[in-house]
Amino acid sequence: MPETSLELARVARALGTTERVLLRLIADQGGGTADPTLVALTVEEAARRLGVGRTTMYALVASGEVPSVTIGRLRRVPAEALKEYVAARTAAAASNVALAA
């Protein structure tokens, strides 16, 4: 058994759980599973949903390409704004393909 597997098994036993449960908890903490019920996302969460980097997402928000709102002192990106952004980019790409043809 590789050394990392032994360490994982040891940690799982110490926590009183299985390796499978421990791996799932680790994946959940890494942002692998986003909460689909959130209405407003942090910029980092929005970046993960779009599959872009944090800096790129901040640039999209700063330029106004992706709308955002301030709630108290926090900047949030409406989840619906991401769908609209992707739809607009898809439409723009389709029209560029039609013009090239």
Short mmCIF file of C-alpha atoms in Angstrom, two decimals:
data_model
loop_
_atom_site.label_atom_id
_atom_site.label_comp_id
_atom_site.label_asym_id
_atom_site.label_seq_id
_atom_site.Cartn_x
_atom_site.Cartn_y
_atom_site.Cartn_z
CA MET A 1 0.00 0.00 0.00
CA PRO A 2 1.49 3.43 -0.93
CA GLU A 3 2.58 5.65 1.95
CA THR A 4 -0.19 8.25 1.34
CA SER A 5 -2.85 5.53 1.49
CA LEU A 6 -1.44 4.37 4.82
CA GLU A 7 -1.55 7.94 6.13
CA LEU A 8 -5.12 8.37 4.91
CA ALA A 9 -6.16 5.12 6.59
CA ARG A 10 -4.45 6.19 9.81
CA VAL A 11 -6.20 9.58 9.84
CA ALA A 12 -9.57 8.00 9.04
CA ARG A 13 -9.16 5.52 11.92
CA ALA A 14 -8.12 8.32 14.30
CA LEU A 15 -11.26 10.26 13.35
CA GLY A 16 -13.44 7.18 13.69
CA THR A 17 -14.57 7.18 10.07
CA THR A 18 -13.81 5.42 6.79
CA GLU A 19 -11.37 6.50 4.10
CA ARG A 20 -14.29 6.99 1.69
CA VAL A 21 -16.08 9.41 4.06
CA LEU A 22 -12.83 11.26 4.75
CA LEU A 23 -12.13 11.66 1.02
CA ARG A 24 -15.66 12.97 0.45
CA LEU A 25 -15.23 15.52 3.26
CA ILE A 26 -11.94 16.66 1.75
CA ALA A 27 -13.54 17.05 -1.69
CA ASP A 28 -16.45 19.03 -0.23
CA GLN A 29 -14.06 21.43 1.48
CA GLY A 30 -12.22 22.03 -1.79
CA GLY A 31 -15.29 23.54 -3.39
CA GLY A 32 -15.89 20.55 -5.61
CA THR A 33 -19.59 20.52 -4.83
CA ALA A 34 -21.22 23.93 -5.02
CA ASP A 35 -24.52 24.67 -3.28
CA PRO A 36 -26.99 25.09 -6.16
CA THR A 37 -29.46 26.90 -3.90
CA LEU A 38 -27.25 29.96 -3.34
CA VAL A 39 -28.73 33.08 -4.93
CA ALA A 40 -25.64 35.28 -4.54
CA LEU A 41 -22.07 33.98 -4.71
CA THR A 42 -18.72 35.30 -3.60
CA VAL A 43 -16.43 36.25 -6.45
CA GLU A 44 -14.37 33.13 -5.74
CA GLU A 45 -17.47 30.89 -5.86
CA ALA A 46 -18.54 32.54 -9.13
CA ALA A 47 -15.06 31.93 -10.56
CA ARG A 48 -15.27 28.23 -9.65
CA ARG A 49 -18.71 27.92 -11.26
CA LEU A 50 -17.45 29.49 -14.49
CA GLY A 51 -14.21 27.54 -14.36
CA VAL A 52 -12.04 30.65 -14.53
CA GLY A 53 -9.40 32.03 -12.22
CA ARG A 54 -10.07 34.42 -9.38
CA THR A 55 -8.24 37.29 -11.11
CA THR A 56 -10.24 36.79 -14.30
CA MET A 57 -13.50 36.81 -12.34
CA TYR A 58 -12.54 40.01 -10.51
CA ALA A 59 -11.76 41.59 -13.91
CA LEU A 60 -15.16 40.53 -15.29
CA VAL A 61 -16.89 42.03 -12.25
CA ALA A 62 -14.81 45.24 -12.34
CA SER A 63 -15.54 45.77 -16.06
CA GLY A 64 -19.27 45.19 -15.55
CA GLU A 65 -19.35 42.21 -17.92
CA VAL A 66 -20.65 40.17 -15.00
CA PRO A 67 -22.95 42.22 -12.76
CA SER A 68 -22.47 42.19 -9.01
CA VAL A 69 -24.19 43.69 -6.00
CA THR A 70 -23.01 45.01 -2.67
CA ILE A 71 -24.71 43.52 0.36
CA GLY A 72 -23.51 45.44 3.38
CA ARG A 73 -19.76 45.54 2.84
CA LEU A 74 -19.69 42.33 0.80
CA ARG A 75 -19.49 42.01 -3.00
CA ARG A 76 -21.71 39.23 -4.37
CA VAL A 77 -22.39 37.93 -7.87
CA PRO A 78 -26.00 36.87 -8.52
CA ALA A 79 -26.03 33.22 -9.64
CA GLU A 80 -28.45 34.17 -12.42
CA ALA A 81 -25.89 36.70 -13.73
CA LEU A 82 -23.50 33.86 -14.51
CA LYS A 83 -26.13 32.08 -16.61
CA GLU A 84 -26.85 35.32 -18.47
CA TYR A 85 -23.14 35.95 -19.04
CA VAL A 86 -22.61 32.48 -20.49
CA ALA A 87 -25.73 32.79 -22.66
CA ALA A 88 -24.54 36.15 -24.02
CA ARG A 89 -21.06 34.75 -24.75
CA THR A 90 -22.61 31.72 -26.48
CA ALA A 91 -24.82 33.94 -28.63
CA ALA A 92 -21.86 36.16 -29.54
CA ALA A 93 -19.77 33.13 -30.51
CA ALA A 94 -22.60 31.76 -32.65
CA SER A 95 -23.01 35.08 -34.49
CA ASN A 96 -19.25 35.25 -35.13
CA VAL A 97 -19.37 31.77 -36.65
CA ALA A 98 -22.33 32.78 -38.86
CA LEU A 99 -20.46 35.89 -40.05
CA ALA A 100 -17.37 33.85 -40.89
CA ALA A 101 -19.34 31.39 -43.00
#
